[in-house]
Amino acid sequence: MAGALTLAGCAKDSGNDNAGSDGSGGDATCVTAPKPPAPSEASTEESTAAADVDASDLRVGLAYDVGGRGDASFNDAAAAGVDRAVEELGVGDTTESTAAAQESEDSKQQRLTQMANEGFNPIIAVGFAYAEALAAVAPNFPDTKFAIVDDNSVDEPNVTPLVFAEEQGSFLAGVAAVYKSENCHIGFVGGVDTPLIQKFEAGYLQGAKAVSDKVQIEDDYITPAGDISGFNDPARGNVIAKAQLDKGADVIYHAAGASGKGVFEAASAAGALAIGVDSDQYNQQTLEPVKDVIMTSMVKRVDVAVFDYIAAVAKDDLSQLPERFDLSVNGVGYSTSGGKVDDIKPILDGYKQQIIDGEITVSDKPAN
C-alpha cells in the first residue's frame, strides 16, 4: 500500500476544513492517514479517439446484458458510446438487443449470430456474461470484428477485450466514503458475487482502510455467482442496503447495475449518502427522484472504450487501444456532479496520482 495504510492518529488537518460545509461532511476522527501530496499537472491522458474518422460504412451491433438501455449503469454507458459514434463519426447503421434474465447460452449465441448474419460489423457484447457465447460464435465469422466489455478470456483474432481497472476507481470511492461518513461506518452492495464485482469490492475496501484504521464496513452481495438477477432487482438492493443502514452505515457504494436504484432509495429514506457506479448516476434521468443522495459515482468509461473501439475499427487500426482502461487514461475515475465531493477533490486527486505513479498498488481481489 506504499505507506497509505499507516500513521494512525492523524486527523483531518486544516487542508480539509471545508469537509461538512455542505451538510455531508464526516467525522474528523475517522480519518487516520495524512493527506496525500498534491497531484502533478497533466497526470493523465485521454484515451485514443479520432475526430477525423469516417465511420459511415460501419454497421454497429450492440448486444446488451440484462437491464439493457435504460439501466442507468454500464449498459447505458455502452449505449452512450455508440450514440456518440453515430453523432461524431457518422456510423451508418446500428442495432441493439438485450439479454433476458436467466437466459440460456443458446439465446446469447443466437443474438450474436443474428447480428453477424445481418451484416453488422463490428458487434459489441456488453458484459462478461457473453464470453462463452462469443467464444462459440466469433470463429464462425472470421471477417466480423467483435468486442466484449469486462472480459479478456476469449482468445480469438477477431475479438477485442474492453477491460477496466475498476479496483482503481473504487479505491477513490472508498476514500470518499470515509471522508463523508458521519459514523465512520460505510457499506458495499455488490450485485452478483463474481470476480468482476469483487474488483469493485476490493478497491473500495482498500481505499477506505487506506485512510482509516477505525472505519467499520458492511459488505454484502445480492446474489451468488451464477444468479445474474442481482443486477436487475432494485427491491432486493433496497432490502440489503436498509439492513446495512440499520447497522449504522451512512455511506453505501453499490456495484449492482439496475439494482442500485433500490440502494439509492434506501439511502434516501434513511437520510444517508450513496455512491453510484459505471455512469455519473447523479445525472441519470431515471434516478432523478433520488439523485440528491448520490455524493459521487465511480465512473467506468465504457462509453469511451466503446467509442474508441468503433473509431479504431473505422481506421482499421486496433493497435492504439489501451490494454486496460485505467486511471492513467481516464478509463475509470469519479464524478463531481452535485458538488458533494468538491471539498475533498484535492485529496482524491492526490490518491489518484499515487496510483498512477505506482506508489499505491490496488488489489483486484478482496483481502481475506
mmCIF file of C-alpha atoms in Angstrom:
data_model
loop_
_atom_site.group_PDB
_atom_site.id
_atom_site.type_symbol
_atom_site.label_atom_id
_atom_site.label_comp_id
_atom_site.label_asym_id
_atom_site.label_seq_id
_atom_site.Cartn_x
_atom_site.Cartn_y
_atom_site.Cartn_z
ATOM 1 C CA MET A 1 0.000 0.000 0.000
ATOM 2 C CA ALA A 2 3.104 2.229 -0.219
ATOM 3 C CA GLY A 3 2.580 3.532 3.297
ATOM 4 C CA ALA A 4 -1.026 4.577 2.778
ATOM 5 C CA LEU A 5 -2.276 2.219 5.477
ATOM 6 C CA THR A 6 -0.101 3.664 8.234
ATOM 7 C CA LEU A 7 0.185 6.678 10.501
ATOM 8 C CA ALA A 8 -2.913 6.224 12.610
ATOM 9 C CA GLY A 9 -3.962 9.105 14.781
ATOM 10 C CA CYS A 10 -3.563 11.883 12.237
ATOM 11 C CA ALA A 11 -6.941 13.535 11.989
ATOM 12 C CA LYS A 12 -8.053 15.704 9.112
ATOM 13 C CA ASP A 13 -5.987 18.845 9.099
ATOM 14 C CA SER A 14 -6.765 22.404 8.163
ATOM 15 C CA GLY A 15 -6.462 21.473 4.490
ATOM 16 C CA ASN A 16 -9.852 19.800 4.792
ATOM 17 C CA ASP A 17 -11.634 22.429 6.886
ATOM 18 C CA ASN A 18 -14.435 22.600 4.330
ATOM 19 C CA ALA A 19 -15.465 18.990 4.926
ATOM 20 C CA GLY A 20 -19.039 19.064 6.125
ATOM 21 C CA SER A 21 -19.767 22.586 4.894
ATOM 22 C CA ASP A 22 -22.498 21.178 2.637
ATOM 23 C CA GLY A 23 -24.015 19.094 5.408
ATOM 24 C CA SER A 24 -22.482 15.837 4.176
ATOM 25 C CA GLY A 25 -19.048 16.023 5.751
ATOM 26 C CA GLY A 26 -17.887 13.349 8.129
ATOM 27 C CA ASP A 27 -16.327 12.518 11.446
ATOM 28 C CA ALA A 28 -12.910 14.171 11.616
ATOM 29 C CA THR A 29 -11.645 11.444 13.964
ATOM 30 C CA CYS A 30 -12.363 8.707 11.404
ATOM 31 C CA VAL A 31 -9.557 9.701 9.031
ATOM 32 C CA THR A 32 -6.284 8.440 10.481
ATOM 33 C CA ALA A 33 -3.941 8.820 7.483
ATOM 34 C CA PRO A 34 -2.273 12.034 6.321
ATOM 35 C CA LYS A 35 -3.406 13.695 3.137
ATOM 36 C CA PRO A 36 -1.552 12.590 0.016
ATOM 37 C CA PRO A 37 0.688 15.081 -1.809
ATOM 38 C CA ALA A 38 -0.946 17.330 -4.369
ATOM 39 C CA PRO A 39 -1.015 15.738 -7.834
ATOM 40 C CA SER A 40 1.298 16.894 -10.588
ATOM 41 C CA GLU A 41 -0.036 18.666 -13.636
ATOM 42 C CA ALA A 42 -1.103 16.697 -16.712
ATOM 43 C CA SER A 43 -1.009 13.405 -14.860
ATOM 44 C CA THR A 44 -3.463 11.646 -17.148
ATOM 45 C CA GLU A 45 -4.095 11.486 -20.838
ATOM 46 C CA GLU A 46 -7.241 10.952 -22.801
ATOM 47 C CA SER A 47 -7.674 7.534 -24.331
ATOM 48 C CA THR A 48 -7.438 7.167 -28.067
ATOM 49 C CA ALA A 49 -10.155 8.928 -30.036
ATOM 50 C CA ALA A 50 -10.403 10.332 -33.549
ATOM 51 C CA ALA A 51 -12.312 13.418 -34.555
ATOM 52 C CA ASP A 52 -11.412 12.966 -38.241
ATOM 53 C CA VAL A 53 -12.541 9.348 -38.622
ATOM 54 C CA ASP A 54 -15.272 8.459 -41.100
ATOM 55 C CA ALA A 55 -17.314 5.509 -39.843
ATOM 56 C CA SER A 56 -20.190 5.881 -42.300
ATOM 57 C CA ASP A 57 -19.535 2.407 -43.739
ATOM 58 C CA LEU A 58 -19.870 0.715 -40.362
ATOM 59 C CA ARG A 59 -22.991 -1.061 -39.139
ATOM 60 C CA VAL A 60 -22.619 -1.468 -35.375
ATOM 61 C CA GLY A 61 -24.367 -4.163 -33.360
ATOM 62 C CA LEU A 62 -24.769 -3.769 -29.617
ATOM 63 C CA ALA A 63 -25.706 -6.805 -27.532
ATOM 64 C CA TYR A 64 -26.698 -5.626 -24.061
ATOM 65 C CA ASP A 65 -26.501 -7.543 -20.833
ATOM 66 C CA VAL A 66 -29.599 -7.845 -18.626
ATOM 67 C CA GLY A 67 -31.148 -4.419 -17.984
ATOM 68 C CA GLY A 68 -30.300 -3.022 -21.402
ATOM 69 C CA ARG A 69 -30.557 0.603 -22.422
ATOM 70 C CA GLY A 70 -32.102 2.496 -19.533
ATOM 71 C CA ASP A 71 -30.364 0.633 -16.714
ATOM 72 C CA ALA A 72 -28.688 3.905 -15.579
ATOM 73 C CA SER A 73 -25.449 1.935 -15.386
ATOM 74 C CA PHE A 74 -22.983 0.222 -17.697
ATOM 75 C CA ASN A 75 -25.438 -0.735 -20.461
ATOM 76 C CA ASP A 76 -26.379 2.922 -20.717
ATOM 77 C CA ALA A 77 -22.691 3.819 -20.824
ATOM 78 C CA ALA A 78 -22.160 1.462 -23.775
ATOM 79 C CA ALA A 79 -25.189 2.971 -25.495
ATOM 80 C CA ALA A 80 -23.736 6.449 -24.970
ATOM 81 C CA GLY A 81 -20.529 5.372 -26.707
ATOM 82 C CA VAL A 82 -22.426 4.148 -29.754
ATOM 83 C CA ASP A 83 -24.652 7.247 -29.778
ATOM 84 C CA ARG A 84 -21.543 9.416 -29.739
ATOM 85 C CA ALA A 85 -20.025 7.425 -32.598
ATOM 86 C CA VAL A 86 -23.188 7.967 -34.645
ATOM 87 C CA GLU A 87 -23.072 11.697 -33.987
ATOM 88 C CA GLU A 88 -19.337 12.347 -34.291
ATOM 89 C CA LEU A 89 -18.096 9.586 -36.594
ATOM 90 C CA GLY A 90 -21.164 9.176 -38.777
ATOM 91 C CA VAL A 91 -21.770 5.468 -38.108
ATOM 92 C CA GLY A 92 -24.090 4.345 -40.862
ATOM 93 C CA ASP A 93 -26.420 1.930 -39.070
ATOM 94 C CA THR A 94 -26.896 0.387 -35.635
ATOM 95 C CA THR A 95 -28.918 -2.333 -33.997
ATOM 96 C CA GLU A 96 -29.261 -3.392 -30.380
ATOM 97 C CA SER A 97 -30.731 -6.268 -28.416
ATOM 98 C CA THR A 98 -30.952 -7.035 -24.687
ATOM 99 C CA ALA A 99 -30.358 -10.247 -22.770
ATOM 100 C CA ALA A 100 -33.177 -11.556 -20.615
ATOM 101 C CA ALA A 101 -32.614 -12.555 -17.017
ATOM 102 C CA GLN A 102 -31.558 -16.193 -16.704
ATOM 103 C CA GLU A 103 -31.467 -16.669 -20.478
ATOM 104 C CA SER A 104 -29.580 -19.632 -21.944
ATOM 105 C CA GLU A 105 -26.219 -19.587 -23.673
ATOM 106 C CA ASP A 106 -28.062 -20.594 -26.847
ATOM 107 C CA SER A 107 -30.046 -17.367 -26.672
ATOM 108 C CA LYS A 108 -26.883 -15.305 -26.371
ATOM 109 C CA GLN A 109 -25.293 -17.168 -29.270
ATOM 110 C CA GLN A 110 -28.410 -16.637 -31.341
ATOM 111 C CA ARG A 111 -28.338 -12.882 -30.659
ATOM 112 C CA LEU A 112 -24.722 -12.525 -31.751
ATOM 113 C CA THR A 113 -25.191 -14.846 -34.744
ATOM 114 C CA GLN A 114 -28.226 -12.958 -35.983
ATOM 115 C CA MET A 115 -26.356 -9.647 -35.871
ATOM 116 C CA ALA A 116 -23.434 -11.135 -37.759
ATOM 117 C CA ASN A 117 -25.677 -12.763 -40.362
ATOM 118 C CA GLU A 118 -27.389 -9.429 -40.928
ATOM 119 C CA GLY A 119 -24.033 -7.841 -41.734
ATOM 120 C CA PHE A 120 -23.414 -5.829 -38.575
ATOM 121 C CA ASN A 121 -19.698 -5.260 -38.075
ATOM 122 C CA PRO A 122 -18.365 -4.579 -35.510
ATOM 123 C CA ILE A 123 -20.518 -6.252 -32.871
ATOM 124 C CA ILE A 124 -20.042 -5.252 -29.231
ATOM 125 C CA ALA A 125 -21.075 -7.642 -26.465
ATOM 126 C CA VAL A 126 -21.736 -5.719 -23.259
ATOM 127 C CA GLY A 127 -20.721 -7.793 -20.270
ATOM 128 C CA PHE A 128 -18.717 -10.829 -19.227
ATOM 129 C CA ALA A 129 -21.859 -12.963 -19.464
ATOM 130 C CA TYR A 130 -21.311 -13.073 -23.233
ATOM 131 C CA ALA A 131 -17.862 -14.674 -23.007
ATOM 132 C CA GLU A 132 -18.949 -18.272 -23.592
ATOM 133 C CA ALA A 133 -21.331 -17.342 -26.403
ATOM 134 C CA LEU A 134 -18.774 -15.124 -28.097
ATOM 135 C CA ALA A 135 -16.114 -17.826 -27.956
ATOM 136 C CA ALA A 136 -18.524 -20.086 -29.842
ATOM 137 C CA VAL A 137 -19.740 -17.530 -32.394
ATOM 138 C CA ALA A 138 -16.643 -15.493 -33.302
ATOM 139 C CA PRO A 139 -14.788 -18.327 -35.115
ATOM 140 C CA ASN A 140 -17.797 -18.751 -37.405
ATOM 141 C CA PHE A 141 -17.491 -15.154 -38.624
ATOM 142 C CA PRO A 142 -13.751 -14.523 -39.139
ATOM 143 C CA ASP A 143 -14.389 -11.361 -41.161
ATOM 144 C CA THR A 144 -16.570 -9.808 -38.456
ATOM 145 C CA LYS A 145 -14.924 -7.841 -35.671
ATOM 146 C CA PHE A 146 -16.241 -8.345 -32.151
ATOM 147 C CA ALA A 147 -15.548 -6.602 -28.850
ATOM 148 C CA ILE A 148 -16.558 -7.676 -25.365
ATOM 149 C CA VAL A 149 -16.817 -5.437 -22.319
ATOM 150 C CA ASP A 150 -15.430 -6.703 -18.998
ATOM 151 C CA ASP A 151 -13.849 -9.918 -20.250
ATOM 152 C CA ASN A 152 -10.490 -10.902 -21.718
ATOM 153 C CA SER A 153 -10.889 -14.669 -21.816
ATOM 154 C CA VAL A 154 -11.945 -15.049 -25.464
ATOM 155 C CA ASP A 155 -8.772 -15.851 -27.382
ATOM 156 C CA GLU A 156 -9.847 -15.253 -30.981
ATOM 157 C CA PRO A 157 -8.111 -12.959 -33.505
ATOM 158 C CA ASN A 158 -11.317 -11.081 -34.309
ATOM 159 C CA VAL A 159 -12.257 -10.396 -30.648
ATOM 160 C CA THR A 160 -11.068 -7.304 -28.762
ATOM 161 C CA PRO A 161 -11.441 -7.168 -24.969
ATOM 162 C CA LEU A 162 -12.513 -3.849 -23.433
ATOM 163 C CA VAL A 163 -11.482 -4.177 -19.809
ATOM 164 C CA PHE A 164 -11.094 -1.692 -16.973
ATOM 165 C CA ALA A 165 -9.254 -1.119 -13.715
ATOM 166 C CA GLU A 166 -12.458 -1.000 -11.657
ATOM 167 C CA GLU A 167 -10.454 -1.526 -8.494
ATOM 168 C CA GLN A 168 -8.562 1.746 -9.038
ATOM 169 C CA GLY A 169 -11.687 3.875 -9.362
ATOM 170 C CA SER A 170 -13.293 2.022 -6.455
ATOM 171 C CA PHE A 171 -10.284 2.818 -4.263
ATOM 172 C CA LEU A 172 -11.132 6.505 -4.685
ATOM 173 C CA ALA A 173 -14.772 5.737 -3.838
ATOM 174 C CA GLY A 174 -13.594 4.147 -0.583
ATOM 175 C CA VAL A 175 -11.542 7.213 0.282
ATOM 176 C CA ALA A 176 -14.518 9.485 -0.410
ATOM 177 C CA ALA A 177 -16.851 7.312 1.663
ATOM 178 C CA VAL A 178 -14.657 7.593 4.751
ATOM 179 C CA TYR A 179 -14.248 11.336 4.400
ATOM 180 C CA LYS A 180 -18.015 11.808 4.100
ATOM 181 C CA SER A 181 -19.187 9.322 6.724
ATOM 182 C CA GLU A 182 -20.670 10.815 9.873
ATOM 183 C CA ASN A 183 -20.497 7.500 11.742
ATOM 184 C CA CYS A 184 -17.171 6.122 10.472
ATOM 185 C CA HIS A 185 -19.316 3.267 9.163
ATOM 186 C CA ILE A 186 -19.790 2.543 5.455
ATOM 187 C CA GLY A 187 -21.158 -0.209 3.226
ATOM 188 C CA PHE A 188 -20.726 -2.047 -0.068
ATOM 189 C CA VAL A 189 -23.524 -3.763 -2.009
ATOM 190 C CA GLY A 190 -22.456 -5.965 -4.907
ATOM 191 C CA GLY A 191 -24.914 -7.246 -7.474
ATOM 192 C CA VAL A 192 -23.540 -10.741 -8.146
ATOM 193 C CA ASP A 193 -20.592 -12.339 -6.369
ATOM 194 C CA THR A 194 -18.253 -12.704 -9.369
ATOM 195 C CA PRO A 195 -14.552 -11.931 -9.906
ATOM 196 C CA LEU A 196 -15.538 -8.777 -11.795
ATOM 197 C CA ILE A 197 -17.632 -7.308 -8.978
ATOM 198 C CA GLN A 198 -15.035 -8.407 -6.462
ATOM 199 C CA LYS A 199 -12.709 -5.903 -8.160
ATOM 200 C CA PHE A 200 -15.076 -3.086 -7.141
ATOM 201 C CA GLU A 201 -15.331 -4.515 -3.647
ATOM 202 C CA ALA A 202 -11.560 -4.953 -3.290
ATOM 203 C CA GLY A 203 -10.698 -1.424 -4.339
ATOM 204 C CA TYR A 204 -13.396 0.123 -2.181
ATOM 205 C CA LEU A 205 -12.312 -1.733 0.941
ATOM 206 C CA GLN A 206 -8.654 -0.969 0.313
ATOM 207 C CA GLY A 207 -9.323 2.731 -0.254
ATOM 208 C CA ALA A 208 -11.395 3.025 2.914
ATOM 209 C CA LYS A 209 -8.774 1.246 5.013
ATOM 210 C CA ALA A 210 -6.013 3.333 3.451
ATOM 211 C CA VAL A 211 -7.390 6.452 5.099
ATOM 212 C CA SER A 212 -8.833 4.997 8.297
ATOM 213 C CA ASP A 213 -7.957 2.190 10.668
ATOM 214 C CA LYS A 214 -11.205 2.812 12.551
ATOM 215 C CA VAL A 215 -13.829 2.548 9.822
ATOM 216 C CA GLN A 216 -16.472 -0.179 10.058
ATOM 217 C CA ILE A 217 -17.518 -1.702 6.731
ATOM 218 C CA GLU A 218 -20.643 -3.673 5.842
ATOM 219 C CA ASP A 219 -20.091 -5.902 2.808
ATOM 220 C CA ASP A 220 -22.882 -7.849 1.071
ATOM 221 C CA TYR A 221 -23.905 -9.304 -2.288
ATOM 222 C CA ILE A 222 -27.444 -9.518 -3.621
ATOM 223 C CA THR A 223 -27.000 -12.897 -5.330
ATOM 224 C CA PRO A 224 -24.267 -15.548 -5.532
ATOM 225 C CA ALA A 225 -22.283 -16.350 -8.660
ATOM 226 C CA GLY A 226 -24.468 -17.858 -11.371
ATOM 227 C CA ASP A 227 -27.584 -15.852 -10.491
ATOM 228 C CA ILE A 228 -27.370 -12.647 -12.521
ATOM 229 C CA SER A 229 -30.725 -11.396 -11.249
ATOM 230 C CA GLY A 230 -28.722 -9.467 -8.670
ATOM 231 C CA PHE A 231 -28.007 -6.875 -11.351
ATOM 232 C CA ASN A 232 -31.681 -6.183 -12.002
ATOM 233 C CA ASP A 233 -33.526 -6.383 -8.680
ATOM 234 C CA PRO A 234 -33.940 -2.947 -7.060
ATOM 235 C CA ALA A 235 -36.237 -4.344 -4.364
ATOM 236 C CA ARG A 236 -33.573 -6.723 -3.061
ATOM 237 C CA GLY A 237 -30.966 -3.999 -3.367
ATOM 238 C CA ASN A 238 -33.159 -1.845 -1.148
ATOM 239 C CA VAL A 239 -33.527 -4.579 1.485
ATOM 240 C CA ILE A 240 -29.794 -5.228 1.707
ATOM 241 C CA ALA A 241 -28.920 -1.528 1.808
ATOM 242 C CA LYS A 242 -31.534 -0.898 4.510
ATOM 243 C CA ALA A 243 -30.017 -3.660 6.628
ATOM 244 C CA GLN A 244 -26.595 -2.024 6.338
ATOM 245 C CA LEU A 245 -28.052 1.373 7.205
ATOM 246 C CA ASP A 246 -29.843 -0.115 10.209
ATOM 247 C CA LYS A 247 -26.456 -1.363 11.450
ATOM 248 C CA GLY A 248 -25.114 2.203 11.348
ATOM 249 C CA ALA A 249 -23.626 2.623 7.878
ATOM 250 C CA ASP A 250 -24.286 6.075 6.452
ATOM 251 C CA VAL A 251 -22.496 5.884 3.076
ATOM 252 C CA ILE A 252 -23.094 2.926 0.752
ATOM 253 C CA TYR A 253 -21.329 2.133 -2.528
ATOM 254 C CA HIS A 254 -23.117 -0.173 -4.927
ATOM 255 C CA ALA A 255 -21.812 -2.172 -7.871
ATOM 256 C CA ALA A 256 -25.136 -3.745 -8.690
ATOM 257 C CA GLY A 257 -26.359 -2.458 -12.044
ATOM 258 C CA ALA A 258 -30.039 -1.586 -12.087
ATOM 259 C CA SER A 259 -30.389 -2.906 -8.517
ATOM 260 C CA GLY A 260 -28.544 0.239 -7.431
ATOM 261 C CA LYS A 261 -31.787 2.185 -7.676
ATOM 262 C CA GLY A 262 -33.010 0.298 -4.625
ATOM 263 C CA VAL A 263 -29.798 1.159 -2.778
ATOM 264 C CA PHE A 264 -30.327 4.844 -3.525
ATOM 265 C CA GLU A 265 -33.952 4.666 -2.395
ATOM 266 C CA ALA A 266 -32.923 3.080 0.898
ATOM 267 C CA ALA A 267 -30.270 5.750 1.444
ATOM 268 C CA SER A 268 -32.781 8.475 0.668
ATOM 269 C CA ALA A 269 -35.286 7.099 3.175
ATOM 270 C CA ALA A 270 -32.596 6.935 5.859
ATOM 271 C CA GLY A 271 -31.092 10.353 5.196
ATOM 272 C CA ALA A 272 -27.797 8.731 4.224
ATOM 273 C CA LEU A 273 -25.458 9.054 1.229
ATOM 274 C CA ALA A 274 -24.646 6.654 -1.579
ATOM 275 C CA ILE A 275 -22.046 6.217 -4.289
ATOM 276 C CA GLY A 276 -23.058 5.295 -7.813
ATOM 277 C CA VAL A 277 -21.224 3.178 -10.333
ATOM 278 C CA ASP A 278 -20.268 2.969 -14.009
ATOM 279 C CA SER A 279 -22.060 6.143 -15.175
ATOM 280 C CA ASP A 280 -22.381 9.525 -13.467
ATOM 281 C CA GLN A 281 -25.583 8.384 -11.822
ATOM 282 C CA TYR A 282 -26.387 11.803 -10.390
ATOM 283 C CA ASN A 283 -27.247 12.855 -13.941
ATOM 284 C CA GLN A 284 -29.259 9.768 -14.921
ATOM 285 C CA GLN A 285 -32.852 10.773 -15.685
ATOM 286 C CA THR A 286 -34.291 7.570 -14.241
ATOM 287 C CA LEU A 287 -32.643 8.378 -10.897
ATOM 288 C CA GLU A 288 -33.841 11.970 -10.682
ATOM 289 C CA PRO A 289 -36.022 11.343 -7.575
ATOM 290 C CA VAL A 290 -33.052 10.067 -5.544
ATOM 291 C CA LYS A 291 -30.140 11.959 -7.071
ATOM 292 C CA ASP A 292 -29.563 14.121 -4.001
ATOM 293 C CA VAL A 293 -28.172 11.137 -2.062
ATOM 294 C CA ILE A 294 -25.596 10.372 -4.787
ATOM 295 C CA MET A 295 -22.454 12.047 -3.478
ATOM 296 C CA THR A 296 -20.277 10.732 -6.328
ATOM 297 C CA SER A 297 -20.088 7.827 -8.764
ATOM 298 C CA MET A 298 -17.196 5.559 -9.644
ATOM 299 C CA VAL A 299 -17.233 6.330 -13.326
ATOM 300 C CA LYS A 300 -16.219 3.453 -15.554
ATOM 301 C CA ARG A 301 -15.845 4.889 -19.026
ATOM 302 C CA VAL A 302 -17.473 2.140 -21.013
ATOM 303 C CA ASP A 303 -18.689 4.930 -23.276
ATOM 304 C CA VAL A 304 -15.111 5.985 -24.015
ATOM 305 C CA ALA A 305 -13.979 2.411 -24.605
ATOM 306 C CA VAL A 306 -16.867 1.678 -26.982
ATOM 307 C CA PHE A 307 -16.392 4.947 -28.879
ATOM 308 C CA ASP A 308 -12.632 4.448 -29.158
ATOM 309 C CA TYR A 309 -13.118 0.871 -30.334
ATOM 310 C CA ILE A 310 -15.529 1.942 -33.083
ATOM 311 C CA ALA A 311 -13.122 4.678 -34.149
ATOM 312 C CA ALA A 312 -10.257 2.181 -34.237
ATOM 313 C CA VAL A 313 -12.296 -0.241 -36.367
ATOM 314 C CA ALA A 314 -13.147 2.589 -38.756
ATOM 315 C CA LYS A 315 -9.415 3.364 -39.062
ATOM 316 C CA ASP A 316 -8.653 -0.363 -39.369
ATOM 317 C CA ASP A 317 -6.115 0.036 -36.577
ATOM 318 C CA LEU A 318 -6.793 -1.523 -33.178
ATOM 319 C CA SER A 319 -3.182 -1.254 -32.059
ATOM 320 C CA GLN A 320 -3.591 2.086 -30.271
ATOM 321 C CA LEU A 321 -6.306 0.921 -27.904
ATOM 322 C CA PRO A 322 -5.043 0.566 -24.320
ATOM 323 C CA GLU A 323 -4.796 -2.955 -22.971
ATOM 324 C CA ARG A 324 -6.777 -1.764 -19.961
ATOM 325 C CA PHE A 325 -8.749 1.408 -19.397
ATOM 326 C CA ASP A 326 -7.350 2.624 -16.067
ATOM 327 C CA LEU A 327 -6.811 5.888 -14.188
ATOM 328 C CA SER A 328 -3.861 6.825 -16.388
ATOM 329 C CA VAL A 329 -6.101 7.122 -19.472
ATOM 330 C CA ASN A 330 -9.190 8.302 -17.571
ATOM 331 C CA GLY A 331 -10.774 4.927 -18.209
ATOM 332 C CA VAL A 332 -12.096 5.000 -14.629
ATOM 333 C CA GLY A 333 -12.496 7.835 -12.174
ATOM 334 C CA TYR A 334 -15.053 9.643 -10.058
ATOM 335 C CA SER A 335 -17.785 12.179 -10.733
ATOM 336 C CA THR A 336 -18.293 15.564 -9.075
ATOM 337 C CA SER A 337 -21.895 16.280 -10.087
ATOM 338 C CA GLY A 338 -23.878 17.725 -7.209
ATOM 339 C CA GLY A 339 -20.825 19.227 -5.549
ATOM 340 C CA LYS A 340 -20.729 16.889 -2.553
ATOM 341 C CA VAL A 341 -17.075 15.900 -3.025
ATOM 342 C CA ASP A 342 -15.747 19.247 -4.207
ATOM 343 C CA ASP A 343 -14.112 19.885 -0.837
ATOM 344 C CA ILE A 344 -12.151 16.619 -0.904
ATOM 345 C CA LYS A 345 -11.253 16.684 -4.600
ATOM 346 C CA PRO A 346 -7.572 17.541 -3.902
ATOM 347 C CA ILE A 347 -7.382 14.505 -1.618
ATOM 348 C CA LEU A 348 -8.999 12.192 -4.169
ATOM 349 C CA ASP A 349 -6.748 13.522 -6.916
ATOM 350 C CA GLY A 350 -3.715 13.039 -4.686
ATOM 351 C CA TYR A 351 -4.535 9.358 -4.215
ATOM 352 C CA LYS A 352 -5.290 9.076 -7.926
ATOM 353 C CA GLN A 353 -1.809 10.372 -8.705
ATOM 354 C CA GLN A 354 -0.193 7.922 -6.300
ATOM 355 C CA ILE A 355 -1.970 5.045 -8.035
ATOM 356 C CA ILE A 356 -0.932 6.286 -11.483
ATOM 357 C CA ASP A 357 2.664 6.683 -10.321
ATOM 358 C CA GLY A 358 2.724 3.175 -8.882
ATOM 359 C CA GLU A 359 3.155 4.329 -5.297
ATOM 360 C CA ILE A 360 -0.087 2.554 -4.419
ATOM 361 C CA THR A 361 -0.939 -0.789 -5.979
ATOM 362 C CA VAL A 362 -4.632 -1.557 -5.774
ATOM 363 C CA SER A 363 -5.579 -5.203 -5.475
ATOM 364 C CA ASP A 364 -8.312 -6.628 -7.673
ATOM 365 C CA LYS A 365 -9.203 -9.259 -5.076
ATOM 366 C CA PRO A 366 -10.725 -8.583 -1.641
ATOM 367 C CA ALA A 367 -8.369 -9.251 1.251
ATOM 368 C CA ASN A 368 -9.297 -12.284 3.333
#
